[in-house]
Amino acid sequence: MSIETISLSGRKKMVSNKEMTFWERLYLVAIVKGLFITLKHLFRKKVTIHYPEQVREMSPVYRGQHQLKRDEQGRENCTACGLCALSCPAEAITMKAAERKADEKHLYREEKYASIYEINMLRCIFCGLCEEACPKDAIYLTTSKVLVPSSYEREDFIFGKDRLVMPLDVAIKNAQLNNAN
Amino acid sequence: MMVDGAFIIEKSVVIVVVFAVTMIMAMYSTWAERKVAAFLQDRVGPNRAGWGGLLQPLADGMKLFSKEEFFPNTPNKFLFVVGPAIAMSTALMTSAVIPWGDKLHVFGRDVILQATDINIALLYIFGVLSVGVYGIMIGGWASNNKFSLMGAVRAASQMVSYEVAMGLSMIALLMMTGTMSLKEISLQQQGMNWNVFYQPLSFLIFLICSFAETNRTPFDLAECESELIGGYHTEYSSMKMGFYLFAEYASMFTSATIISVLFFGGYNYPGMQWMVENVGVNIGNVLGMVALFAKVCFFIFFYMWVRWTIPRFRYDQLMHLGWRILIPLSIVNIMITGVVILRHQIAAYFGF
């Protein structure tokens, strides 16, 4: 087989520089053809999603805002091991570890906990690697449709524990649901 | 002609109705343009203001009214204001000579459905259309902006070039009709004797030229966004800008009407004669108006359809098409028409 006839994709086309005929040079035929192509689109199904009434279906692997989980007794799972910060490709996570006091056993599950846990939402790319790295099931990316609310201050985009930790009543409700099942 | 009070009232009513209809058509053309554009691109278009977005033109107008009235640092503020005014008034003036129907019989008198039936109607239309370019030229020049000026220069040269071809294509039609009164041209096309069947080439040239005259794509080089920002209306804002945009749609409506009247029988529809004789003058003529409107709406749709299909011409292509194709073609058309009209004399001259 000669090199001219080889076509790996099967869609190879030879470029031809042939002179246009009189009818082709008139362009009227081409214009009419084009008009009928657009006319076909006039009756085609529209792709628009009418947003406030209709909402686009979320992907099953959708990753939304982060949440620091509590266990069924309402204690924080995080032990401040730093694996999430290490795995984060955007370097969005920082934390500071502290030792649990004797009277804080009902607050933290492990002996060590994160006294400061911050995610910079301007850096986060929502890849979910922190979730995969976590050995304590502490950080999850929720299916919340709220990503990051807008703000005027850069500081407002650094989410601390106040905005990341799962609310206590939700944790208790989850525990009750699990017990009921 | 007897001029009495009733005559003045009758004409005033006709003029007001024609004016209102032109304005409403121009208004809803903006809505239709957006809807057609959306549908041709698989979208749905405006659908929030009113049912199907029908109140959108009002919302657009209100928005334009409430915008800041910006004046550039121009040496001539008067001309800056005059520009959109000329564009708007010339776009509306053309509709004066259009016959919207034959006549209605109300209050014991025949009401002719035309603001005025002058015997040089076609010349009047060409005259008014040519003045229309002054609106663009003055506006572009008074803006004191290079982009505006370039847009205005383009518009002016384009209009001048295409008016020649347009006028020549009309001559072939006039040789056939023998009159310039639009009323008589409409009457001649009774039944299905539409001029388009006798003068298809003339129609094609006229159609292409009216695209150029109304500054619509593929000939909208005067306001071509990719090169000239907004062309002649770059410096305009608020309702002066609105006037320019509105004038474009109004002239689109009038040129669609002129095409329908000249080539597609105007208010005539098959069986109109029978309807007028057997059913009644009024019903027959109201149907005629509806027929004219259907034709006009089709041509407005056609304008939009073409706009969203064909890309803009390059400037040299535009000039090439105008001067080297359309003008010779229309001259050939005139000669063919002449030969066909004088075929008996020519045959007699050669002794057949």
Short mmCIF file of C-alpha atoms in Angstrom, two decimals, chain B residues 4-283:
data_model
loop_
_atom_site.label_atom_id
_atom_site.label_comp_id
_atom_site.label_asym_id
_atom_site.label_seq_id
_atom_site.Cartn_x
_atom_site.Cartn_y
_atom_site.Cartn_z
CA ASP B 4 -63.89 67.98 3.89
CA GLY B 5 -63.86 67.26 7.60
CA ALA B 6 -64.63 63.59 7.18
CA PHE B 7 -61.77 63.24 4.71
CA ILE B 8 -59.31 64.73 7.19
CA ILE B 9 -60.57 62.49 9.99
CA GLU B 10 -60.41 59.45 7.72
CA LYS B 11 -56.83 60.14 6.68
CA SER B 12 -55.78 60.97 10.25
CA VAL B 13 -57.14 57.66 11.45
CA VAL B 14 -55.34 55.78 8.68
CA ILE B 15 -52.07 57.60 9.42
CA VAL B 16 -52.29 57.00 13.16
CA VAL B 17 -53.07 53.33 12.64
CA VAL B 18 -50.21 52.90 10.15
CA PHE B 19 -47.83 54.69 12.52
CA ALA B 20 -48.92 52.59 15.48
CA VAL B 21 -48.69 49.37 13.51
CA THR B 22 -45.19 50.23 12.28
CA MET B 23 -44.06 51.00 15.82
CA ILE B 24 -45.58 47.84 17.25
CA MET B 25 -44.12 45.72 14.45
CA ALA B 26 -40.68 47.25 15.05
CA MET B 27 -41.04 46.61 18.77
CA TYR B 28 -42.04 43.03 18.34
CA SER B 29 -39.40 42.47 15.67
CA THR B 30 -36.80 42.89 18.41
CA TRP B 31 -38.58 40.20 20.39
CA ALA B 32 -38.94 38.01 17.30
CA GLU B 33 -35.29 38.50 16.42
CA ARG B 34 -34.21 37.23 19.82
CA LYS B 35 -36.66 34.34 19.69
CA VAL B 36 -35.67 33.32 16.15
CA ALA B 37 -31.99 33.62 16.99
CA ALA B 38 -32.48 31.47 20.05
CA PHE B 39 -34.53 28.83 18.25
CA LEU B 40 -32.06 28.60 15.38
CA GLN B 41 -29.34 28.00 17.96
CA ASP B 42 -31.31 25.39 19.95
CA ARG B 43 -32.04 27.80 22.79
CA VAL B 44 -35.40 29.16 23.99
CA GLY B 45 -34.78 32.92 24.10
CA PRO B 46 -36.46 35.46 26.37
CA ASN B 47 -39.25 33.79 28.36
CA ARG B 48 -39.38 35.58 31.70
CA ALA B 49 -41.15 38.88 30.97
CA GLY B 50 -44.73 37.91 30.28
CA TRP B 51 -45.91 34.80 28.47
CA GLY B 52 -43.16 33.65 26.10
CA GLY B 53 -41.26 36.85 26.88
CA LEU B 54 -43.87 38.99 25.15
CA LEU B 55 -43.28 41.93 27.47
CA GLN B 56 -39.56 41.86 26.75
CA PRO B 57 -39.62 44.81 24.28
CA LEU B 58 -41.26 46.99 26.94
CA ALA B 59 -38.65 45.95 29.47
CA ASP B 60 -35.87 46.71 26.97
CA GLY B 61 -37.36 50.11 26.23
CA MET B 62 -37.69 50.91 29.91
CA LYS B 63 -34.10 49.90 30.49
CA LEU B 64 -32.87 52.11 27.64
CA PHE B 65 -34.92 55.06 28.93
CA SER B 66 -33.41 54.78 32.38
CA LYS B 67 -29.81 54.62 31.12
CA GLU B 68 -27.36 57.49 31.42
CA GLU B 69 -27.54 59.97 28.56
CA PHE B 70 -23.88 60.14 27.59
CA PHE B 71 -22.45 62.89 25.41
CA PRO B 72 -18.96 62.39 24.01
CA ASN B 73 -16.56 65.32 23.78
CA THR B 74 -17.95 66.30 20.42
CA PRO B 75 -17.70 69.68 18.71
CA ASN B 76 -21.27 69.46 17.49
CA LYS B 77 -23.85 68.33 20.01
CA PHE B 78 -26.71 69.32 17.72
CA LEU B 79 -25.71 66.90 14.97
CA PHE B 80 -25.13 64.23 17.59
CA VAL B 81 -28.82 64.47 18.48
CA VAL B 82 -29.99 64.91 14.89
CA GLY B 83 -28.40 61.63 13.72
CA PRO B 84 -30.77 59.19 15.47
CA ALA B 85 -33.71 61.49 14.79
CA ILE B 86 -33.13 61.31 11.02
CA ALA B 87 -32.61 57.56 11.14
CA MET B 88 -35.87 57.10 13.01
CA SER B 89 -38.03 59.50 10.99
CA THR B 90 -36.88 58.22 7.59
CA ALA B 91 -37.53 54.66 8.70
CA LEU B 92 -41.09 55.61 9.61
CA MET B 93 -41.79 57.91 6.64
CA THR B 94 -41.66 55.14 4.05
CA SER B 95 -44.85 53.53 5.29
CA ALA B 96 -46.90 56.55 4.09
CA VAL B 97 -47.24 55.31 0.53
CA ILE B 98 -47.81 51.62 1.19
CA PRO B 99 -51.27 50.31 0.26
CA TRP B 100 -52.31 48.12 3.19
CA GLY B 101 -55.49 47.04 1.49
CA ASP B 102 -57.79 48.13 -1.31
CA LYS B 103 -60.65 49.89 0.47
CA LEU B 104 -63.12 49.45 3.30
CA HIS B 105 -66.74 50.52 3.15
CA VAL B 106 -67.63 52.09 6.50
CA PHE B 107 -70.08 54.88 7.49
CA GLY B 108 -71.35 55.04 3.92
CA ARG B 109 -68.03 55.98 2.37
CA ASP B 110 -65.07 54.20 0.83
CA VAL B 111 -62.00 54.39 3.03
CA ILE B 112 -58.84 53.85 1.02
CA LEU B 113 -56.39 51.90 3.13
CA GLN B 114 -53.36 53.99 2.31
CA ALA B 115 -52.05 57.19 3.87
CA THR B 116 -51.49 58.76 0.48
CA ASP B 117 -51.56 57.45 -3.08
CA ILE B 118 -48.98 59.52 -4.93
CA ASN B 119 -48.07 58.64 -8.49
CA ILE B 120 -44.31 58.66 -7.74
CA ALA B 121 -44.52 56.42 -4.69
CA LEU B 122 -41.56 54.31 -5.72
CA LEU B 123 -39.36 57.36 -6.28
CA TYR B 124 -40.49 58.70 -2.91
CA ILE B 125 -39.42 55.45 -1.24
CA PHE B 126 -36.01 55.57 -2.89
CA GLY B 127 -35.61 59.20 -1.90
CA VAL B 128 -36.48 58.59 1.73
CA LEU B 129 -34.29 55.50 1.92
CA SER B 130 -31.34 57.53 0.59
CA VAL B 131 -31.88 60.20 3.23
CA GLY B 132 -31.74 57.42 5.82
CA VAL B 133 -28.01 57.08 5.33
CA TYR B 134 -27.57 60.67 6.53
CA GLY B 135 -28.77 59.60 9.95
CA ILE B 136 -25.93 57.11 10.14
CA MET B 137 -23.36 59.43 8.56
CA ILE B 138 -24.19 62.42 10.76
CA GLY B 139 -24.32 60.27 13.87
CA GLY B 140 -20.99 58.62 13.09
CA TRP B 141 -19.33 61.91 12.24
CA ALA B 142 -20.65 63.85 15.23
CA SER B 143 -19.52 61.12 17.63
CA ASN B 144 -15.92 62.35 17.29
CA ASN B 145 -14.70 58.76 17.37
CA LYS B 146 -12.60 56.97 14.78
CA PHE B 147 -14.59 53.74 15.02
CA SER B 148 -17.87 55.58 14.55
CA LEU B 149 -16.49 57.49 11.62
CA MET B 150 -15.26 54.31 9.96
CA GLY B 151 -18.64 52.67 10.50
CA ALA B 152 -20.35 55.71 9.00
CA VAL B 153 -18.04 55.77 5.99
CA ARG B 154 -18.66 52.09 5.40
CA ALA B 155 -22.41 52.54 5.71
CA ALA B 156 -22.40 55.46 3.32
CA SER B 157 -20.36 53.78 0.60
CA GLN B 158 -22.32 50.56 0.96
CA MET B 159 -25.66 52.34 0.68
CA VAL B 160 -24.54 54.38 -2.32
CA SER B 161 -23.27 51.27 -4.10
CA TYR B 162 -26.32 49.17 -3.45
CA GLU B 163 -28.81 51.90 -4.22
CA VAL B 164 -27.58 51.87 -7.80
CA ALA B 165 -28.24 48.17 -8.21
CA MET B 166 -31.54 48.50 -6.37
CA GLY B 167 -32.70 51.32 -8.63
CA LEU B 168 -31.65 49.48 -11.76
CA SER B 169 -33.46 46.32 -10.68
CA MET B 170 -36.56 48.46 -10.14
CA ILE B 171 -36.35 49.88 -13.67
CA ALA B 172 -36.96 46.44 -15.13
CA LEU B 173 -40.05 46.11 -12.96
CA LEU B 174 -41.25 49.61 -13.87
CA MET B 175 -40.91 48.85 -17.58
CA MET B 176 -43.35 46.03 -17.03
CA THR B 177 -45.84 47.77 -14.73
CA GLY B 178 -45.69 51.16 -16.45
CA THR B 179 -46.52 52.97 -13.20
CA MET B 180 -44.78 54.05 -10.03
CA SER B 181 -47.90 54.17 -7.89
CA LEU B 182 -47.83 51.30 -5.43
CA LYS B 183 -51.62 51.15 -5.45
CA GLU B 184 -51.70 50.50 -9.18
CA ILE B 185 -48.84 48.01 -8.92
CA SER B 186 -50.89 46.13 -6.31
CA LEU B 187 -53.99 46.23 -8.50
CA GLN B 188 -52.06 44.83 -11.46
CA GLN B 189 -51.07 41.78 -9.43
CA GLN B 190 -54.62 40.59 -8.85
CA GLY B 191 -55.11 36.86 -8.49
CA MET B 192 -51.76 35.14 -8.69
CA ASN B 193 -50.21 37.58 -11.19
CA TRP B 194 -47.41 38.30 -8.79
CA ASN B 195 -44.47 40.19 -10.23
CA VAL B 196 -42.01 37.71 -8.78
CA PHE B 197 -43.07 35.17 -11.42
CA TYR B 198 -42.34 37.63 -14.21
CA GLN B 199 -39.25 39.28 -12.74
CA PRO B 200 -37.43 36.68 -10.60
CA LEU B 201 -34.00 38.17 -11.30
CA SER B 202 -35.17 41.64 -10.42
CA PHE B 203 -36.60 40.25 -7.19
CA LEU B 204 -33.34 38.53 -6.28
CA ILE B 205 -31.31 41.70 -6.85
CA PHE B 206 -33.84 43.79 -4.96
CA LEU B 207 -33.81 41.35 -2.06
CA ILE B 208 -30.02 41.35 -1.78
CA CYS B 209 -29.94 45.14 -2.02
CA SER B 210 -32.57 45.55 0.67
CA PHE B 211 -30.40 43.50 3.01
CA ALA B 212 -27.63 46.02 2.32
CA GLU B 213 -29.96 49.01 2.62
CA THR B 214 -31.26 47.96 6.02
CA ASN B 215 -27.72 47.21 7.23
CA ARG B 216 -28.57 43.65 8.11
CA THR B 217 -26.24 40.67 8.16
CA PRO B 218 -24.52 39.64 5.84
CA PHE B 219 -24.04 43.32 4.99
CA ASP B 220 -23.86 44.82 8.48
CA LEU B 221 -20.33 46.11 8.07
CA ALA B 222 -21.40 49.50 9.39
CA GLU B 223 -21.86 48.14 12.89
CA CYS B 224 -19.62 45.13 12.74
CA GLU B 225 -18.76 44.42 16.35
CA SER B 226 -15.60 42.44 15.78
CA GLU B 227 -13.82 45.31 14.04
CA LEU B 228 -15.60 48.55 14.91
CA ILE B 229 -16.99 47.97 18.44
CA GLY B 230 -20.48 49.21 17.55
CA GLY B 231 -19.80 51.11 14.35
CA TYR B 232 -21.68 54.38 14.04
CA HIS B 233 -23.51 53.97 17.34
CA THR B 234 -20.44 53.29 19.48
CA GLU B 235 -20.79 56.59 21.36
CA TYR B 236 -24.55 56.49 21.71
CA SER B 237 -26.36 55.50 24.85
CA SER B 238 -29.83 55.56 26.35
CA MET B 239 -32.76 56.22 24.03
CA LYS B 240 -30.61 57.74 21.25
CA MET B 241 -29.03 54.31 20.95
CA GLY B 242 -32.51 52.87 21.21
CA PHE B 243 -33.62 55.04 18.29
CA TYR B 244 -30.86 53.68 16.07
CA LEU B 245 -31.70 50.09 16.95
CA PHE B 246 -35.41 50.79 16.61
CA ALA B 247 -34.88 52.48 13.25
CA GLU B 248 -33.14 49.36 11.99
CA TYR B 249 -36.15 47.24 12.86
CA ALA B 250 -38.62 49.80 11.53
CA SER B 251 -36.79 49.93 8.20
CA MET B 252 -36.70 46.15 8.18
CA PHE B 253 -40.48 46.17 8.49
CA THR B 254 -40.93 48.76 5.73
CA SER B 255 -38.54 47.02 3.36
CA ALA B 256 -40.30 43.70 4.00
CA THR B 257 -43.55 45.49 3.15
CA ILE B 258 -42.09 46.99 -0.03
CA ILE B 259 -40.89 43.57 -1.17
CA SER B 260 -44.32 42.10 -0.51
CA VAL B 261 -46.10 44.90 -2.36
CA LEU B 262 -43.78 45.06 -5.34
CA PHE B 263 -43.20 41.38 -5.93
CA PHE B 264 -45.64 39.30 -3.92
CA GLY B 265 -48.94 40.88 -4.80
CA GLY B 266 -49.32 43.16 -1.78
CA TYR B 267 -52.74 42.60 -0.25
CA ASN B 268 -53.85 40.26 -3.05
CA TYR B 269 -54.58 36.67 -2.30
CA PRO B 270 -56.03 33.98 -4.55
CA GLY B 271 -59.79 34.40 -4.73
CA MET B 272 -59.86 37.97 -3.44
CA GLN B 273 -62.03 39.14 -6.34
CA TRP B 274 -64.60 36.46 -5.58
CA MET B 275 -64.57 37.28 -1.86
CA VAL B 276 -65.14 41.01 -2.50
CA GLU B 277 -68.03 40.31 -4.89
CA ASN B 278 -69.78 37.54 -2.99
CA VAL B 279 -68.97 37.92 0.70
CA GLY B 280 -68.51 41.64 1.09
CA VAL B 281 -66.03 44.45 0.55
CA ASN B 282 -65.03 44.71 4.18
CA ILE B 283 -64.38 41.02 4.86
#
